Tab-separated table of C-alpha atoms and ligand atoms in Angstrom:
chain	number	residue	atom	x	y	z
A	1	MET	CA	-5.756	17.318	2.492
A	2	ALA	CA	-7.533	15.786	-0.361
A	3	LYS	CA	-10.415	13.453	0.507
A	4	PHE	CA	-10.645	9.676	-0.009
A	5	LYS	CA	-13.035	9.977	-2.828
A	6	THR	CA	-10.705	12.646	-4.595
A	7	HIS	CA	-7.780	10.410	-4.234
A	8	VAL	CA	-9.560	7.342	-5.725
A	9	SER	CA	-10.883	9.462	-8.651
A	10	TRP	CA	-7.197	10.779	-9.122
A	11	GLY	CA	-5.866	7.152	-8.899
A	12	VAL	CA	-8.451	5.902	-11.479
A	13	PHE	CA	-7.380	8.858	-13.834
A	14	ILE	CA	-3.592	7.939	-13.420
A	15	GLY	CA	-4.437	4.210	-13.761
A	16	VAL	CA	-6.202	4.528	-16.924
A	17	GLY	CA	-3.462	6.926	-18.434
A	18	LEU	CA	-0.736	4.530	-17.448
A	19	VAL	CA	-2.481	1.526	-19.059
A	20	VAL	CA	-3.196	3.470	-22.196
A	21	ALA	CA	0.444	4.847	-22.401
A	22	GLY	CA	1.803	1.425	-21.679
A	23	LEU	CA	-0.343	-0.299	-24.486
A	24	ILE	CA	0.496	2.479	-26.928
A	25	PHE	CA	4.237	2.146	-26.296
A	26	SER	CA	4.111	-1.720	-26.097
A	27	ILE	CA	5.430	-1.742	-22.618
A	28	PHE	CA	3.065	-4.609	-21.978
A	29	SER	CA	0.299	-6.266	-23.648
A	30	GLY	CA	-2.870	-8.341	-22.514
A	31	VAL	CA	-5.880	-7.661	-20.405
A	32	GLU	CA	-4.406	-9.425	-17.299
A	33	SER	CA	-1.431	-7.092	-17.335
A	34	ALA	CA	-3.533	-4.122	-17.872
A	35	ILE	CA	-5.982	-5.115	-14.930
A	36	TRP	CA	-3.059	-5.568	-12.556
A	37	ILE	CA	-1.312	-2.317	-13.381
A	38	PHE	CA	-4.571	-0.386	-13.017
A	39	PHE	CA	-5.231	-1.780	-9.696
A	40	ALA	CA	-1.740	-1.339	-8.476
A	41	VAL	CA	-1.894	2.350	-9.329
A	42	LEU	CA	-5.227	2.412	-7.518
A	43	LEU	CA	-3.750	0.701	-4.415
A	44	GLY	CA	-0.781	3.357	-4.368
A	45	SER	CA	-3.153	6.106	-4.676
A	46	PHE	CA	-4.824	5.557	-1.383
A	47	LEU	CA	-2.142	3.676	0.579
A	48	PRO	CA	-0.388	7.065	2.127
A	49	ASP	CA	-3.579	7.794	4.142
A	50	LEU	CA	-3.146	4.411	5.923
A	51	ASP	CA	-1.786	6.709	8.658
A	52	LEU	CA	-5.092	8.450	8.925
A	53	ASP	CA	-6.475	6.609	12.131
A	54	ASP	CA	-9.661	4.928	11.510
A	55	GLY	CA	-9.683	6.502	7.921
A	56	VAL	CA	-11.217	4.423	4.985
A	57	PRO	CA	-7.938	3.196	3.670
A	58	PHE	CA	-7.055	1.885	7.279
A	59	GLN	CA	-10.311	0.126	7.586
A	60	ILE	CA	-10.308	-1.393	4.063
A	61	LEU	CA	-6.681	-2.699	4.393
A	62	PHE	CA	-6.783	-4.049	7.938
A	63	GLY	CA	-10.341	-5.333	7.347
A	64	LEU	CA	-9.082	-7.204	4.152
A	65	LEU	CA	-5.804	-8.560	5.992
A	66	GLY	CA	-7.829	-9.718	8.864
A	67	ALA	CA	-10.412	-11.336	6.646
A	68	GLY	CA	-7.885	-12.961	4.356
A	69	PHE	CA	-5.989	-14.499	7.135
A	70	ALA	CA	-9.063	-15.813	8.874
A	71	GLY	CA	-10.230	-17.330	5.472
A	72	LEU	CA	-6.775	-19.035	4.970
A	73	ILE	CA	-6.718	-20.375	8.585
A	74	PHE	CA	-10.337	-21.744	8.131
A	75	PHE	CA	-9.445	-23.309	4.798
A	76	ASN	CA	-6.267	-25.058	6.165
A	77	PHE	CA	-8.001	-26.312	9.068
A	78	TYR	CA	-10.949	-27.733	6.884
A	79	GLN	CA	-8.526	-29.319	4.489
A	80	GLU	CA	-6.597	-31.140	7.203
A	81	GLY	CA	-9.964	-32.731	8.081
A	82	GLU	CA	-10.732	-30.456	11.074
A	83	ARG	CA	-14.552	-30.716	11.692
A	84	SER	CA	-15.081	-29.249	15.187
A	85	LEU	CA	-17.197	-26.138	14.693
A	86	LYS	CA	-15.555	-24.605	17.665
A	87	ILE	CA	-12.029	-24.713	16.239
A	88	LEU	CA	-13.232	-23.935	12.588
A	89	PHE	CA	-14.813	-20.727	13.753
A	90	PHE	CA	-13.191	-19.790	16.989
A	91	ILE	CA	-9.500	-19.802	15.781
A	92	PRO	CA	-10.263	-17.738	12.342
A	93	ALA	CA	-12.411	-15.201	14.399
A	94	LEU	CA	-9.671	-14.879	16.946
A	95	SER	CA	-7.122	-14.137	14.199
A	96	PHE	CA	-9.444	-11.745	12.459
A	97	ILE	CA	-9.794	-9.855	15.954
A	98	LEU	CA	-5.890	-9.895	16.298
A	99	ILE	CA	-5.084	-8.304	12.981
A	100	ARG	CA	-8.040	-5.927	12.619
A	101	PHE	CA	-7.948	-4.653	16.127
A	102	VAL	CA	-4.667	-5.560	17.975
A	103	ALA	CA	-2.173	-5.183	15.078
A	104	GLY	CA	-4.384	-2.178	13.864
A	105	SER	CA	-4.134	-0.214	17.081
A	106	ILE	CA	-0.285	-0.955	17.331
A	107	PHE	CA	0.052	0.282	13.866
A	108	LYS	CA	-1.971	3.475	14.968
A	109	GLN	CA	0.282	3.859	17.909
A	110	PHE	CA	3.265	4.094	15.604
A	111	THR	CA	2.067	6.339	12.780
A	112	HIS	CA	0.673	9.725	12.755
A	113	HIS	CA	-0.948	11.566	9.723
A	114	ARG	CA	1.686	13.018	7.359
A	115	GLY	CA	4.565	11.278	8.982
A	116	MET	CA	6.864	8.972	6.959
A	117	PHE	CA	3.871	7.365	5.079
A	118	HIS	CA	3.721	10.721	3.177
A	119	SER	CA	7.208	10.546	1.882
A	120	ILE	CA	9.170	9.589	-1.310
A	121	PRO	CA	10.782	6.818	0.444
A	122	ALA	CA	7.486	5.313	1.380
A	123	ALA	CA	6.423	5.485	-2.254
A	124	ILE	CA	9.415	3.458	-3.224
A	125	LEU	CA	9.002	1.042	-0.205
A	126	PHE	CA	5.443	0.173	-1.083
A	127	GLY	CA	6.544	-0.422	-4.698
A	128	LEU	CA	9.346	-2.870	-3.604
A	129	LEU	CA	6.947	-4.584	-1.359
A	130	MET	CA	4.495	-5.050	-4.224
A	131	ILE	CA	7.348	-6.444	-6.289
A	132	TRP	CA	8.092	-9.049	-3.450
A	133	PHE	CA	4.236	-9.728	-3.206
A	134	SER	CA	4.105	-10.307	-6.972
A	135	HIS	CA	7.108	-12.674	-6.779
A	136	ILE	CA	5.629	-14.709	-3.784
A	137	PHE	CA	2.123	-14.984	-5.307
A	138	SER	CA	3.449	-15.452	-9.016
A	139	ILE	CA	1.359	-12.447	-10.214
A	140	ILE	CA	2.103	-11.743	-13.957
A	141	ILE	CA	5.467	-13.452	-14.218
A	142	GLY	CA	8.201	-11.225	-15.602
A	143	LYS	CA	6.061	-8.009	-14.952
A	144	GLU	CA	6.949	-7.645	-11.163
A	145	LEU	CA	8.877	-4.571	-11.689
A	146	LEU	CA	6.279	-2.853	-13.664
A	147	ILE	CA	3.653	-3.900	-11.103
A	148	GLY	CA	5.754	-2.415	-8.249
A	149	ALA	CA	6.533	0.882	-10.243
A	150	SER	CA	2.743	1.207	-10.789
A	151	VAL	CA	2.107	1.252	-6.982
A	152	THR	CA	5.079	3.911	-6.657
A	153	ILE	CA	3.502	5.986	-9.557
A	154	GLY	CA	0.006	5.900	-7.793
A	155	TYR	CA	1.503	6.645	-4.455
A	156	ILE	CA	3.565	9.634	-5.694
A	157	GLY	CA	0.334	10.909	-7.552
A	158	HIS	CA	-1.432	10.926	-4.042
A	159	LEU	CA	1.609	12.896	-2.608
A	160	ILE	CA	1.442	15.472	-5.381
A	161	LEU	CA	-2.394	15.781	-5.026
A	162	ASP	CA	-1.927	16.492	-1.299
A	163	GLU	CA	0.588	19.102	-1.969
A	164	ILE	CA	-1.676	20.770	-4.476
A	165	TYR	CA	-4.375	20.853	-1.959
A	166	SER	CA	-2.049	22.230	0.696
A	167	SER	CA	-0.498	24.913	-1.445
A	168	THR	CA	-3.730	26.214	-2.871
A	169	ASN	CA	-5.985	25.626	0.206
A	170	LEU	CA	-8.967	25.315	-2.082
A	171	SER	CA	-11.419	24.085	0.675
A	172	ALA	CA	-11.042	27.345	2.477
A	173	GLY	CA	-11.389	29.317	-0.836
A	174	SER	CA	-7.789	30.931	-0.266
A	175	LEU	CA	-4.855	30.959	-2.387
A	176	PHE	CA	-2.352	31.123	0.491
A	177	PRO	CA	-0.708	27.858	1.311
A	178	LYS	CA	-1.813	25.738	4.396
A	179	GLN	CA	0.725	24.775	7.086
A	180	SER	CA	0.682	21.260	5.833
A	181	VAL	CA	2.373	22.463	2.605
A	182	GLY	CA	5.638	20.300	2.063
A	183	SER	CA	4.503	17.562	4.316
A	184	ALA	CA	3.594	15.129	1.756
A	185	LEU	CA	6.421	15.181	-0.832
A	186	LYS	CA	9.410	14.893	1.626
A	187	PHE	CA	12.424	12.517	2.089
A	188	SER	CA	12.249	12.493	6.029
A	189	SER	CA	9.959	13.077	8.691
A	190	ALA	CA	10.333	15.018	12.006
A	191	SER	CA	10.848	11.709	13.815
A	192	ARG	CA	14.563	10.500	13.169
A	193	ILE	CA	13.680	6.992	14.476
A	194	SER	CA	10.850	6.400	11.907
A	195	THR	CA	12.952	8.050	9.005
A	196	PHE	CA	15.741	5.526	10.086
A	197	VAL	CA	13.558	2.531	10.103
A	198	PHE	CA	11.919	3.435	6.831
A	199	TYR	CA	15.242	3.621	5.069
A	200	CYS	CA	16.450	0.458	6.558
A	201	VAL	CA	13.426	-1.435	5.484
A	202	LEU	CA	13.712	0.040	2.038
A	203	LEU	CA	17.237	-0.892	1.782
A	204	ALA	CA	16.623	-4.497	3.077
A	205	LEU	CA	13.855	-4.753	0.596
A	206	ALA	CA	15.847	-3.617	-2.216
A	207	LEU	CA	18.869	-5.628	-1.655
A	208	THR	CA	17.088	-8.946	-1.248
A	209	LEU	CA	15.058	-8.613	-4.269
A	210	PRO	CA	15.566	-11.466	-6.951
A	211	GLU	CA	16.026	-8.691	-9.479
A	212	THR	CA	18.904	-7.098	-7.493
A	213	LYS	CA	20.650	-10.517	-6.955
A	214	GLY	CA	20.377	-11.026	-10.748
A	215	PHE	CA	21.746	-7.568	-11.345
A	216	PHE	CA	24.956	-8.169	-9.229
A	217	THR	CA	25.576	-11.796	-10.566
A	218	ILE	CA	25.627	-10.486	-14.251
B	1	LIG	ZN1	-2.650	11.936	2.039
């Protein structure tokens, strides 16, 4: 397994490559698009290791989600004229704890390292989620598919790097494959239930996208 730092460096490398290629072939233009595409690749390059209990990706994502929701709740209360310090701090703090620790530990219960998070359908699923996210928050209108594809490219880059590390066993100085070889670039996991759930979510996300609806109405 490649380490977090290695994945981030690899993500930066792919991100820069994609931005340069996109600019050369005029797939997009403008600094804003370039920045979003770069960060989408970087995000994709560390997302698969969310399944690593208490790993850096898990802490970053659940920490950010918790802090983001707490901030939103605080802001909403404040805007509506709430000035009670107990409410202004207690409810956001509670929501942070609920997301970071309660939802986080439920997530850990349902995932294990190199399960469905390390698979090709997961790479597509997170790409679709990013397209949805871009639509909802109006990020670079018209470039939603490109941003989603960037997450998928970063994600697949992570899976390829994991496979390279597994097949060469570099850390042990051996050229013989590790047992984990083939466990990153795959289409299904040992758990039929999680494979089924992943494909159902994937299909639901793909079919409800505005782009898909547009495709069928043309
Ligand atoms: Zn990994």
